Coordinates of C-alpha atoms and ligand atoms in Angstrom, one line a residue:
M4 CA -3.9 26.3 44.7
T5 CA -0.4 27.2 46.0
I6 CA 2.0 29.2 44.0
A7 CA 4.1 26.1 43.4
G8 CA 0.9 24.4 42.1
W9 CA 0.2 27.2 39.7
A10 CA 3.8 27.2 38.5
R11 CA 3.6 23.4 37.9
S12 CA 0.4 23.8 35.9
L13 CA 1.8 26.6 33.9
A14 CA 4.9 24.5 33.2
M15 CA 2.8 21.7 32.0
V16 CA 0.7 23.8 29.7
L17 CA 3.9 25.2 28.3
A18 CA 5.4 21.8 27.9
F19 CA 2.3 20.6 26.0
A20 CA 2.3 23.7 23.8
C21 CA 6.0 23.1 23.0
A22 CA 5.4 19.4 22.2
G23 CA 2.6 20.5 19.9
V24 CA 4.8 22.9 18.0
A25 CA 7.7 20.4 17.9
A26 CA 5.3 17.7 16.5
R27 CA 4.1 20.1 13.8
A28 CA 7.7 21.2 13.0
Q29 CA 8.5 17.5 12.6
D30 CA 5.6 16.9 10.4
A31 CA 6.8 19.6 8.2
K32 CA 10.4 18.4 8.4
G33 CA 12.0 18.7 5.0
V34 CA 8.9 20.0 3.2
V35 CA 10.6 21.7 0.3
T36 CA 9.1 24.7 -1.5
D37 CA 12.1 27.1 -1.7
P38 CA 13.4 26.8 -5.3
A39 CA 17.0 27.3 -4.2
I40 CA 16.8 24.4 -1.8
L41 CA 15.0 22.3 -4.4
E42 CA 17.9 23.0 -6.8
K43 CA 20.4 22.1 -4.2
N44 CA 18.7 18.8 -3.4
R45 CA 18.4 18.0 -7.1
K46 CA 22.2 18.4 -7.5
E47 CA 23.1 16.5 -4.4
N48 CA 20.7 13.6 -5.3
A49 CA 22.2 13.5 -8.8
E50 CA 25.5 12.5 -7.0
C51 CA 23.8 9.5 -5.4
Y52 CA 22.2 8.6 -8.8
G53 CA 25.7 8.8 -10.3
C54 CA 26.0 5.3 -8.9
H55 CA 22.5 4.3 -7.7
S56 CA 20.6 4.4 -11.0
E57 CA 20.5 2.4 -14.2
A58 CA 22.5 5.1 -15.9
G59 CA 25.1 5.2 -13.1
Y60 CA 25.4 1.5 -13.0
K61 CA 26.1 1.4 -16.8
N62 CA 28.6 4.2 -16.5
P63 CA 30.2 3.9 -13.0
P64 CA 32.2 6.9 -11.8
R65 CA 34.9 4.6 -10.4
A66 CA 36.2 1.1 -10.9
D67 CA 36.6 -0.2 -7.4
M68 CA 33.0 -0.9 -6.5
D69 CA 31.1 -4.0 -5.6
M70 CA 29.0 -4.0 -8.8
V71 CA 26.9 -7.1 -7.7
K72 CA 25.8 -5.3 -4.6
L73 CA 25.2 -2.1 -6.5
R74 CA 23.0 -3.9 -9.0
A75 CA 20.4 -4.5 -6.3
L76 CA 20.5 -0.9 -5.0
L77 CA 19.4 1.0 -8.1
H78 CA 16.7 3.6 -8.0
D79 CA 14.6 5.3 -10.7
P80 CA 14.8 9.1 -10.6
A81 CA 11.5 9.4 -12.5
K82 CA 9.7 7.2 -9.9
F83 CA 11.2 9.2 -7.0
D84 CA 10.0 12.4 -8.7
G85 CA 6.5 11.0 -8.9
S86 CA 6.5 9.9 -5.2
N87 CA 5.3 11.7 -2.0
H88 CA 8.9 12.4 -1.2
V89 CA 9.8 14.3 -4.4
G90 CA 12.1 17.2 -3.8
M91 CA 13.6 15.8 -0.6
N92 CA 17.3 15.2 -0.2
C93 CA 18.3 11.6 0.0
K94 CA 20.5 12.4 3.0
I95 CA 17.6 13.7 5.1
C96 CA 16.5 10.1 5.6
H97 CA 19.8 8.3 5.0
G98 CA 22.2 10.6 6.8
Q99 CA 25.0 12.9 5.7
P100 CA 27.9 10.4 5.9
Y101 CA 26.6 8.7 2.6
E102 CA 28.2 11.6 0.8
T103 CA 31.5 9.8 0.9
Y104 CA 32.3 6.5 -0.9
P105 CA 33.2 3.9 0.2
H106 CA 30.3 4.5 2.6
P107 CA 31.3 4.2 6.2
A108 CA 30.1 1.0 8.0
G109 CA 27.0 0.9 10.3
L110 CA 25.0 3.7 8.6
K111 CA 21.8 1.7 8.5
Q112 CA 21.0 2.5 12.0
N113 CA 20.7 6.2 11.1
L114 CA 17.8 5.6 8.7
S115 CA 14.9 7.8 9.8
P116 CA 11.7 5.8 10.5
C117 CA 8.4 7.1 9.1
S118 CA 7.4 8.2 12.5
E119 CA 10.2 10.6 12.8
C120 CA 8.6 13.0 10.3
H121 CA 5.0 11.8 10.4
A122 CA 4.6 11.7 14.1
T123 CA 0.8 12.3 14.4
K124 CA -0.3 10.1 11.5
S125 CA 2.1 7.3 12.5
L126 CA 0.7 7.2 15.9
R127 CA -2.8 6.5 14.5
V128 CA -1.7 4.2 11.7
E129 CA 0.5 2.2 14.2
K130 CA -2.5 1.3 16.3
Q131 CA -4.3 -0.2 13.4
F132 CA -1.1 -1.8 12.1
E133 CA -0.5 -3.5 15.4
D134 CA -3.9 -5.1 15.2
S135 CA -3.2 -6.5 11.8
V136 CA -2.4 -10.2 11.1
H137 CA 1.1 -9.2 9.9
A138 CA 2.1 -7.3 13.0
K139 CA 0.6 -9.9 15.3
N140 CA 2.0 -13.0 13.7
L141 CA 5.1 -11.8 11.9
K142 CA 6.5 -9.6 14.7
D143 CA 9.3 -7.1 14.1
A144 CA 10.2 -8.5 10.7
F145 CA 7.2 -6.8 9.3
T146 CA 7.4 -3.0 9.3
C147 CA 6.0 0.0 7.5
Q148 CA 8.7 -0.3 4.9
T149 CA 7.8 -3.9 4.1
C150 CA 4.8 -2.4 2.2
H151 CA 5.8 1.2 1.6
D152 CA 8.7 1.9 -0.6
P153 CA 9.4 5.5 0.4
H154 CA 11.2 6.2 -3.0
V155 CA 8.1 5.3 -5.1
Y156 CA 4.9 5.2 -3.1
K157 CA 2.4 8.0 -3.7
V158 CA -0.7 8.6 -1.5
A159 CA -4.1 7.8 -3.1
Q160 CA -5.3 11.4 -2.6
K161 CA -2.6 12.6 -5.0
I162 CA -3.3 9.9 -7.6
G163 CA -7.1 10.2 -7.9
D164 CA -7.6 7.7 -10.8
P165 CA -8.9 4.5 -9.1
R166 CA -7.2 2.2 -11.6
V167 CA -3.8 3.7 -10.9
I168 CA -4.5 3.6 -7.1
V169 CA -5.5 -0.1 -7.3
A170 CA -2.4 -1.0 -9.3
Q171 CA -0.1 0.6 -6.8
D172 CA -1.7 -0.6 -3.7
N173 CA -2.2 -4.2 -4.8
Q174 CA 1.3 -4.4 -6.0
M175 CA 2.4 -4.0 -2.3
C176 CA 0.6 -7.2 -1.4
I177 CA 1.1 -9.2 -4.6
D178 CA 4.9 -8.6 -4.5
C179 CA 4.9 -10.9 -1.5
H180 CA 1.8 -13.0 -1.7
N181 CA 2.7 -14.1 -5.2
S182 CA 6.4 -14.8 -4.4
D183 CA 7.4 -18.0 -2.7
L184 CA 10.9 -16.5 -2.0
R185 CA 9.7 -13.3 -0.3
Y186 CA 6.8 -14.9 1.4
S187 CA 8.9 -17.6 3.0
K188 CA 11.3 -15.1 4.4
F189 CA 8.5 -13.7 6.5
S190 CA 6.5 -16.8 7.2
A191 CA 9.7 -18.2 8.8
Q192 CA 8.7 -16.0 11.7
L193 CA 5.7 -18.3 12.4
S194 CA 6.1 -21.1 14.9
T195 CA 5.4 -23.5 12.1
Q196 CA 6.4 -22.1 8.7
K197 CA 3.5 -21.9 6.3
V198 CA 3.6 -22.7 2.6
R199 CA 2.4 -19.7 0.6
P200 CA -1.3 -20.2 -0.2
D201 CA -2.0 -19.5 -3.9
L202 CA -4.0 -16.3 -4.5
D203 CA -6.0 -17.6 -7.4
T204 CA -7.1 -20.7 -5.5
L205 CA -7.9 -18.7 -2.4
H206 CA -10.3 -16.5 -4.3
K207 CA -11.9 -19.1 -6.6
W208 CA -15.3 -18.1 -5.3
L209 CA -14.9 -14.7 -6.8
P210 CA -15.8 -14.6 -10.5
N211 CA -13.0 -13.0 -12.6
A212 CA -10.7 -12.7 -9.6
R213 CA -7.9 -11.4 -11.9
L214 CA -10.2 -8.7 -13.2
H215 CA -11.1 -7.8 -9.6
W216 CA -7.4 -7.3 -8.8
Q217 CA -7.4 -4.6 -11.5
A218 CA -10.5 -2.9 -10.2
A219 CA -10.7 -3.3 -6.5
R220 CA -8.0 -3.3 -3.8
C221 CA -7.0 -6.2 -1.5
I222 CA -7.5 -3.8 1.4
D223 CA -11.1 -3.0 0.3
C224 CA -12.0 -6.6 1.3
H225 CA -9.4 -7.3 4.0
T226 CA -9.7 -4.3 6.2
P227 CA -12.7 -2.7 8.0
V228 CA -13.6 0.9 6.9
S229 CA -11.3 3.2 8.9
K230 CA -12.9 4.5 12.0
V231 CA -10.5 7.4 12.1
K232 CA -11.8 10.0 9.7
S233 CA -8.5 11.7 9.1
L234 CA -7.0 8.4 8.0
Q235 CA -7.7 7.5 4.4
T236 CA -7.2 3.8 4.8
S237 CA -7.4 1.2 7.5
H238 CA -4.2 -0.7 8.2
E239 CA -6.0 -3.4 10.2
I240 CA -5.6 -6.4 7.9
L241 CA -7.9 -9.0 9.4
A242 CA -7.7 -12.8 9.5
K243 CA -9.2 -14.4 6.4
D244 CA -12.5 -15.4 8.1
K245 CA -13.3 -11.7 8.6
A246 CA -12.7 -10.7 4.9
E247 CA -15.5 -9.3 2.8
K248 CA -17.3 -12.0 0.8
N249 CA -20.5 -10.2 0.2
C250 CA -20.8 -9.1 -3.4
V251 CA -23.4 -6.4 -2.5
A252 CA -20.9 -4.6 -0.3
C253 CA -19.5 -3.2 -3.5
H254 CA -22.1 -4.1 -6.2
S255 CA -24.9 -1.9 -4.9
Q256 CA -25.9 1.7 -4.8
Q257 CA -24.5 1.9 -1.2
S258 CA -21.2 0.5 -2.4
Q259 CA -18.6 0.8 0.3
L260 CA -16.2 1.7 -2.4
A261 CA -17.7 5.2 -2.5
A262 CA -16.2 5.9 0.9
R263 CA -12.9 4.3 0.0
L264 CA -11.4 3.7 -3.4
Y265 CA -13.6 6.2 -5.2
R266 CA -13.5 9.0 -2.7
Y267 CA -10.8 10.9 -4.5
A268 CA -12.1 10.3 -8.0
A269 CA -15.5 11.5 -6.7
T270 CA -14.1 14.6 -5.1
N271 CA -11.9 15.4 -8.1
A272 CA -14.9 14.9 -10.5
A273 CA -17.1 17.0 -8.3
A274 CA -14.5 19.7 -8.3
D275 CA -13.9 19.5 -12.1
L276 CA -17.3 18.8 -13.5
G277 CA -19.7 19.6 -10.7
F278 CA -20.8 15.9 -10.5
T279 CA -22.1 14.6 -7.2
N280 CA -20.6 11.5 -5.7
P281 CA -23.4 9.0 -6.4
S282 CA -24.0 10.1 -10.0
Y283 CA -20.3 9.7 -10.6
L284 CA -20.3 6.3 -9.2
G285 CA -23.4 5.4 -11.1
S286 CA -22.1 6.7 -14.4
A287 CA -18.8 5.1 -14.4
Y288 CA -17.7 2.4 -12.1
V289 CA -19.1 -0.6 -10.2
I290 CA -21.9 -2.6 -11.9
G291 CA -24.8 -2.7 -9.5
A292 CA -24.2 0.8 -8.3
T293 CA -26.0 2.4 -11.2
R294 CA -29.3 4.2 -10.9
N295 CA -30.9 2.5 -13.8
P296 CA -33.1 -0.3 -12.4
W297 CA -33.2 -2.1 -15.8
L298 CA -29.4 -2.2 -16.0
D299 CA -29.2 -3.4 -12.4
W300 CA -31.7 -6.2 -13.1
G301 CA -29.8 -7.1 -16.2
I302 CA -26.6 -7.4 -14.1
I303 CA -28.3 -9.4 -11.4
G304 CA -29.6 -11.6 -14.2
A305 CA -26.0 -12.0 -15.5
F306 CA -24.8 -12.9 -12.0
A307 CA -27.6 -15.4 -11.6
A308 CA -26.7 -16.8 -15.1
T309 CA -23.1 -17.1 -14.1
I310 CA -23.9 -19.0 -11.0
L311 CA -26.5 -21.2 -12.7
G312 CA -23.9 -21.8 -15.4
L313 CA -21.4 -23.0 -12.8
F314 CA -24.1 -25.2 -11.3
V315 CA -25.1 -26.8 -14.6
H316 CA -21.4 -27.3 -15.6
G317 CA -20.9 -29.1 -12.2
A318 CA -24.0 -31.2 -12.7
I319 CA -22.9 -32.2 -16.2
R320 CA -19.5 -33.2 -14.9
V321 CA -21.0 -35.3 -12.2
V322 CA -23.3 -37.1 -14.7
A323 CA -20.5 -37.5 -17.2
A324 CA -18.3 -39.0 -14.5
G325 CA -21.1 -41.3 -13.5
L326 CA -21.5 -42.5 -17.1
R327 CA -17.8 -42.9 -17.5
G328 CA -17.7 -44.9 -14.2
R329 CA -20.5 -47.2 -15.5
R330 CA -18.8 -47.7 -18.8
A331 CA -15.5 -48.7 -17.1
S332 CA -17.1 -51.3 -14.9
Ligands
HEC407 C1 30.6 6.2 -6.1 C2 29.4 5.5 -6.1 C3 28.3 5.7 -5.0 C4 27.8 7.0 -4.7 C5 28.1 8.3 -5.2 C6 26.8 6.7 -3.6 N1 26.8 5.3 -3.4 FE1 25.6 4.4 -2.1 N2 26.5 2.6 -2.5 C7 27.4 2.4 -3.5 C8 27.7 1.0 -3.5 C9 28.7 0.3 -4.5 C10 27.0 0.4 -2.5 C11 27.0 -1.1 -2.2 C12 27.6 -1.5 -0.8 C13 28.9 -0.9 -0.6 O1 29.8 -1.1 -1.4 O2 29.0 -0.1 0.4 C14 26.2 1.4 -1.9 C15 25.3 1.2 -0.8 C16 24.4 2.2 -0.4 C17 23.3 1.9 0.5 C18 23.0 0.6 1.2 C19 24.1 0.1 2.0 C20 23.8 0.0 3.4 O3 24.0 0.9 4.2 O4 23.3 -1.1 3.8 C21 22.6 3.1 0.7 C22 21.4 3.3 1.6 C23 23.3 4.1 -0.1 N3 24.3 3.5 -0.8 C24 22.9 5.4 -0.2 C25 23.5 6.4 -0.9 C26 23.2 7.8 -0.9 C27 22.0 8.3 -0.1 C28 24.1 8.4 -1.7 C29 24.2 9.9 -2.0 C30 24.3 10.7 -0.8 C31 25.0 7.4 -2.2 N4 24.7 6.2 -1.7 C32 26.0 7.6 -3.0 C33 27.9 3.3 -4.3 C34 27.7 4.7 -4.2
HEC408 C1 11.6 9.5 3.1 C2 12.9 8.9 3.4 C3 13.8 8.5 2.3 C4 14.3 9.2 1.3 C5 14.0 10.7 0.9 C6 15.2 8.4 0.5 N1 15.2 7.1 1.1 FE1 16.4 5.6 0.4 N2 15.5 4.4 1.9 C7 14.6 4.8 2.8 C8 14.2 3.6 3.6 C9 13.2 3.7 4.8 C10 15.0 2.5 3.1 C11 14.9 1.1 3.6 C12 14.0 0.3 2.8 C13 13.8 -1.1 3.3 O1 14.1 -1.4 4.5 O2 13.5 -1.9 2.5 C14 15.8 3.0 2.0 C15 16.7 2.2 1.3 C16 17.6 2.7 0.3 C17 18.6 2.0 -0.3 C18 19.0 0.5 0.0 C19 17.9 -0.5 -0.3 C20 17.2 -0.4 -1.6 O3 16.0 -0.7 -1.6 O4 17.7 0.1 -2.6 C21 19.2 2.8 -1.2 C22 20.4 2.5 -2.1 C23 18.6 4.1 -1.1 N3 17.5 4.0 -0.2 C24 18.9 5.2 -1.8 C25 18.2 6.4 -1.8 C26 18.5 7.5 -2.7 C27 19.5 7.5 -3.8 C28 17.7 8.5 -2.4 C29 17.5 9.9 -3.0 C30 17.2 9.9 -4.5 C31 16.9 8.1 -1.3 N4 17.2 6.8 -1.0 C32 15.9 8.8 -0.6 C33 14.1 6.1 3.0 C34 14.4 7.1 2.1
HEC409 C1 12.8 12.8 6.9 C2 11.4 13.0 6.9 C3 10.5 11.9 6.4 C4 10.5 10.5 6.6 C5 11.5 9.7 7.4 C6 9.4 10.0 5.9 N1 8.7 11.0 5.3 FE1 6.9 10.8 4.3 N2 6.9 12.8 3.9 C7 7.9 13.7 4.3 C8 7.7 15.0 3.6 C9 8.5 16.3 3.8 C10 6.5 14.8 2.8 C11 5.9 15.9 1.9 C12 5.0 16.8 2.7 C13 3.6 16.5 2.5 O1 3.1 16.2 1.4 O2 2.9 16.4 3.6 C14 6.1 13.5 3.0 C15 4.9 12.9 2.5 C16 4.4 11.7 2.7 C17 3.1 11.2 2.4 C18 2.0 12.0 1.7 C19 1.4 12.9 2.7 C20 0.0 13.2 2.4 O3 -0.8 12.9 3.2 O4 -0.2 13.7 1.3 C21 3.0 9.9 2.8 C22 1.8 9.0 2.7 C23 4.3 9.6 3.4 N3 5.1 10.7 3.4 C24 4.6 8.3 3.9 C25 5.8 8.0 4.5 C26 6.2 6.6 4.9 C27 5.3 5.4 4.8 C28 7.4 6.7 5.5 C29 8.3 5.6 6.0 C30 8.6 4.5 5.1 C31 7.8 8.1 5.4 N4 6.8 8.9 4.8 C32 9.0 8.6 5.8 C33 8.9 13.4 5.1 C34 9.3 12.2 5.5
HEC410 C1 0.5 -4.5 4.7 C2 1.0 -3.4 4.0 C3 1.1 -2.0 4.8 C4 1.8 -1.8 5.9 C5 2.6 -2.8 6.8 C6 1.7 -0.4 6.2 N1 1.0 0.2 5.2 FE1 0.5 2.2 5.1 N2 -0.7 1.8 3.5 C7 -0.8 0.6 2.9 C8 -1.8 0.8 1.8 C9 -2.3 -0.4 0.9 C10 -2.2 2.1 1.8 C11 -3.2 2.8 0.9 C12 -2.3 3.6 0.1 C13 -3.0 4.7 -0.6 O1 -3.5 4.4 -1.7 O2 -3.0 5.8 -0.1 C14 -1.5 2.8 2.9 C15 -1.6 4.1 3.2 C16 -0.8 4.8 4.1 C17 -0.8 6.2 4.4 C18 -1.6 7.2 3.6 C19 -3.0 7.1 3.8 C20 -3.5 7.7 5.1 O3 -4.3 7.0 5.7 O4 -3.1 8.8 5.4 C21 0.1 6.5 5.4 C22 0.5 7.8 6.0 C23 0.7 5.2 5.8 N3 0.1 4.2 5.0 C24 1.6 5.0 6.8 C25 2.0 3.8 7.3 C26 2.9 3.6 8.5 C27 3.4 4.7 9.3 C28 3.0 2.3 8.6 C29 3.7 1.5 9.7 C30 3.2 1.7 11.1 C31 2.3 1.6 7.5 N4 1.7 2.6 6.7 C32 2.3 0.2 7.3 C33 -0.2 -0.6 3.2 C34 0.6 -0.8 4.3
HEC411 C1 -13.7 -9.3 -3.1 C2 -13.0 -9.3 -1.9 C3 -11.5 -9.7 -1.8 C4 -10.5 -9.1 -2.5 C5 -10.6 -8.0 -3.5 C6 -9.3 -9.8 -2.1 N1 -9.6 -10.8 -1.2 FE1 -8.3 -12.0 -0.3 N2 -9.8 -13.1 0.6 C7 -11.2 -12.7 0.6 C8 -11.9 -13.6 1.3 C9 -13.5 -13.6 1.6 C10 -11.0 -14.6 1.8 C11 -11.3 -15.9 2.7 C12 -11.5 -17.0 1.7 C13 -11.9 -18.3 2.4 O1 -11.7 -18.4 3.5 O2 -12.5 -19.1 1.6 C14 -9.7 -14.2 1.3 C15 -8.5 -14.9 1.6 C16 -7.3 -14.3 1.5 C17 -6.1 -14.9 2.1 C18 -6.0 -16.0 3.0 C19 -4.7 -16.7 3.2 C20 -4.7 -18.0 3.9 O3 -3.8 -18.1 4.7 O4 -5.6 -18.8 3.7 C21 -5.0 -14.0 1.7 C22 -3.6 -14.1 2.0 C23 -5.6 -13.0 0.8 N3 -7.0 -13.2 0.7 C24 -4.9 -12.0 0.2 C25 -5.4 -11.2 -0.8 C26 -4.6 -10.3 -1.6 C27 -3.1 -10.2 -1.6 C28 -5.5 -9.6 -2.4 C29 -5.2 -8.6 -3.5 C30 -4.5 -9.1 -4.6 C31 -6.9 -10.0 -2.0 N4 -6.8 -11.0 -1.0 C32 -8.0 -9.5 -2.6 C33 -11.7 -11.6 -0.1 C34 -11.0 -10.7 -1.0
HEC412 C1 6.4 -9.2 2.8 C2 5.4 -10.2 2.7 C3 3.9 -9.7 2.8 C4 3.3 -8.6 2.4 C5 3.9 -7.4 1.7 C6 1.9 -8.7 2.7 N1 1.7 -9.9 3.3 FE1 -0.1 -10.7 3.9 N2 0.9 -12.2 4.9 C7 2.2 -12.5 4.7 C8 2.5 -13.7 5.5 C9 3.9 -14.4 5.6 C10 1.3 -14.1 6.1 C11 1.0 -15.3 7.0 C12 0.8 -14.9 8.4 C13 0.0 -16.0 9.1 O1 -0.5 -16.9 8.5 O2 -0.2 -15.8 10.3 C14 0.3 -13.2 5.7 C15 -1.1 -13.2 6.0 C16 -2.1 -12.5 5.4 C17 -3.5 -12.6 5.6 C18 -4.1 -13.5 6.7 C19 -4.3 -14.9 6.2 C20 -5.0 -15.8 7.3 O3 -4.5 -16.9 7.5 O4 -5.9 -15.3 8.0 C21 -4.1 -11.7 4.8 C22 -5.6 -11.5 4.7 C23 -3.1 -11.0 4.1 N3 -1.9 -11.4 4.5 C24 -3.4 -10.0 3.2 C25 -2.4 -9.1 2.8 C26 -2.7 -7.8 2.1 C27 -4.1 -7.3 1.8 C28 -1.5 -7.2 1.9 C29 -1.2 -5.8 1.3 C30 -1.9 -4.7 1.8 C31 -0.4 -8.1 2.4 N4 -1.0 -9.2 3.0 C32 0.9 -7.8 2.4 C33 3.1 -11.8 4.0 C34 2.9 -10.6 3.4
HEC413 C1 -14.4 -4.9 -2.9 C2 -15.5 -4.7 -3.8 C3 -16.0 -5.9 -4.6 C4 -16.6 -7.0 -4.1 C5 -16.7 -7.5 -2.6 C6 -17.0 -7.8 -5.3 N1 -16.7 -7.1 -6.4 FE1 -17.2 -7.7 -8.3 N2 -16.3 -6.0 -9.0 C7 -15.8 -5.0 -8.3 C8 -15.3 -3.9 -9.2 C9 -14.7 -2.6 -8.7 C10 -15.4 -4.4 -10.5 C11 -15.0 -3.7 -11.8 C12 -16.0 -2.7 -12.2 C13 -17.2 -3.3 -12.8 O1 -17.1 -3.9 -13.9 O2 -18.3 -3.3 -12.2 C14 -16.1 -5.7 -10.4 C15 -16.4 -6.5 -11.4 C16 -17.2 -7.6 -11.4 C17 -17.8 -8.4 -12.5 C18 -17.6 -8.0 -13.9 C19 -16.5 -8.7 -14.6 C20 -16.5 -8.4 -16.0 O3 -16.2 -9.4 -16.7 O4 -16.7 -7.3 -16.4 C21 -18.5 -9.4 -12.0 C22 -19.3 -10.5 -12.8 C23 -18.4 -9.3 -10.5 N3 -17.6 -8.3 -10.2 C24 -19.0 -10.2 -9.7 C25 -18.8 -10.2 -8.3 C26 -19.4 -11.3 -7.4 C27 -20.2 -12.4 -7.9 C28 -19.0 -10.9 -6.2 C29 -19.2 -11.7 -4.9 C30 -18.8 -13.1 -4.9 C31 -18.2 -9.7 -6.3 N4 -18.1 -9.3 -7.6 C32 -17.6 -9.0 -5.2 C33 -15.8 -4.9 -6.9 C34 -16.2 -5.9 -6.0

């Protein structure tokens, strides 16, 4: 290799190294541990809350504001303090100029996208997201923020309790899939606008669908298990014909939920109580995942009885309709 060649290689190695450091520095952008900075952020955020909170709205610091607009822009300090982004300064994402009121025009463009601080993770999430029905069919209107409210959202790992995780994650989907108004804003992107299909009707085949919404996540049926180990969830929401319909996928000892929804509960329990993953699953959560064969058979019996019940019910209705028909004629 020539000297120029060596120099070029060296420059490339250095460039990669610097890019790596830069990426890490960006991932760590704004991570706040210093108590002095935390206190400064708390004070500065309190100024924003002076208007952008329920308390601020009720007791506005000035009289010349558009109160109708402000009403739709209120935030809950307690929720923010329970989110991933607790301790951060509002202005890190929104930009310094929001300090002054009236806010200058055109500040929205300054808003930091998720990828600015979560470069590595975003790159991997984005690939899955781009393969999802939403990204493919609803185009640019659908972004990370459409599901993730950065002021409230908390990652499952830090929640642990499956019920709380389920409530948070399903709310993201239900907020839109149960709202004609919001759904139609997005389905307007389709070449022929679609009327919102009703969630209960769609999942009629699932016994106690409403109970399932409290115990299992939409994404547990609507995404494949993530192939990328470092990602906790798959973002690849598939078309409906690829959704999980198989009861045994969850209601069995090999429940896929062990690797998904319950992984944090299981690790937390293992750390706290010395439980192993399967015994935790068996002792507490999904029916069918127990280690007690009598219990499992009982449950399978109950399933069978439910299905038989539906069948008998249907048969009775058919017969009754027939009888009614004969009487009418
Ligand atoms: C004196 C009251 C007041 C304070 C303090 C205030 N805001 Fe606002 N803000 C408003 C009002 C009222 C609106 C509604 C739109 C308008 O009148 O500009 C608004 C709008 C916004 C919007 C949405 C508008 C847009 O750009 O589309 C953001 C984001 C925002 N404020 C962020 C902040 C942040 C961050 C802080 C703290 C650094 C802050 N605000 C401090 C009153 C305030
Ligand atoms: C991690 C980044 C981040 C931080 C920190 C952050 N925001 Fe936001 N904020 C966003 C994003 C992204 C949006 C746009 C959401 C959307 O498009 O629906 C937004 C939207 C807003 C809006 C306008 C729309 C709405 O939903 O209300 C207001 C007002 C606002 N933020 C205020 C605040 C205040 C006050 C704080 C500090 C307590 C804060 N933000 C901290 C990222 C952030
Ligand atoms: C200005 C920088 C910044 C922006 C923009 C930002 N975040 Fe964060 N985010 C952080 C920091 C700092 C933390 C806390 C450090 C940590 O826990 O890793 C964090 C934490 C998180 C976590 C928890 C990390 C974990 O694995 O425990 C998630 C998830 C997250 N953010 C998602 C988002 C999403 C989604 C968006 C876009 C809507 C976003 N962030 C925008 C800076 C940012
Ligand atoms: C259709 C809704 C939806 C969209 C769009 C979406 N997410 Fe998520 N995301 C979720 C759900 C649900 C979870 C699971 C949350 C949890 O419990 O941790 C999640 C989890 C995450 C996590 C934490 C778990 C992990 O795997 O590390 C990150 C980081 C994240 N999303 C980033 C993004 C980014 C970046 C985008 C945009 C490219 C995005 N998300 C778009 C719904 C969505
Ligand atoms: C137990 C697994 C399971 C769970 C949990 C689940 N789904 Fe489904 N979902 C399915 C299956 C399977 C289909 C396909 C049904 C069919 O084609 O008959 C479906 C269909 C759908 C469709 C099809 C829409 C259309 O255009 O026809 C949507 C949207 C949907 N589900 C959203 C959700 C949401 C939102 C949640 C969470 C509240 C959820 N699902 C929870 C399995 C599930
Ligand atoms: C802001 C609105 C919005 C949010 C949030 C949202 N969706 Fe959707 N979703 C839509 C729209 C609109 C469509 C129709 C797209 C189409 O038919 O091509 C759709 C399509 C779907 C489909 C495909 C239906 C089919 O015809 O194959 C599934 C499955 C689905 N969503 C599940 C989810 C899940 C799970 C979540 C939460 C993680 C979620 N959605 C969050 C608006 C939303
Ligand atoms: C995504 C995983 C998943 C799938 C797929 C799934 N379930 Fe469930 N199911 C759960 C969870 C979690 C619970 C709540 C914990 C429990 O009671 O076992 C539950 C609860 C139940 C219950 C108990 C309701 C009650 O009244 O206590 C019945 C019955 C049930 N499922 C039947 C089914 C049938 C039948 C199917 C297939 C058509 C199915 N489930 C598919 C996860 C799933």
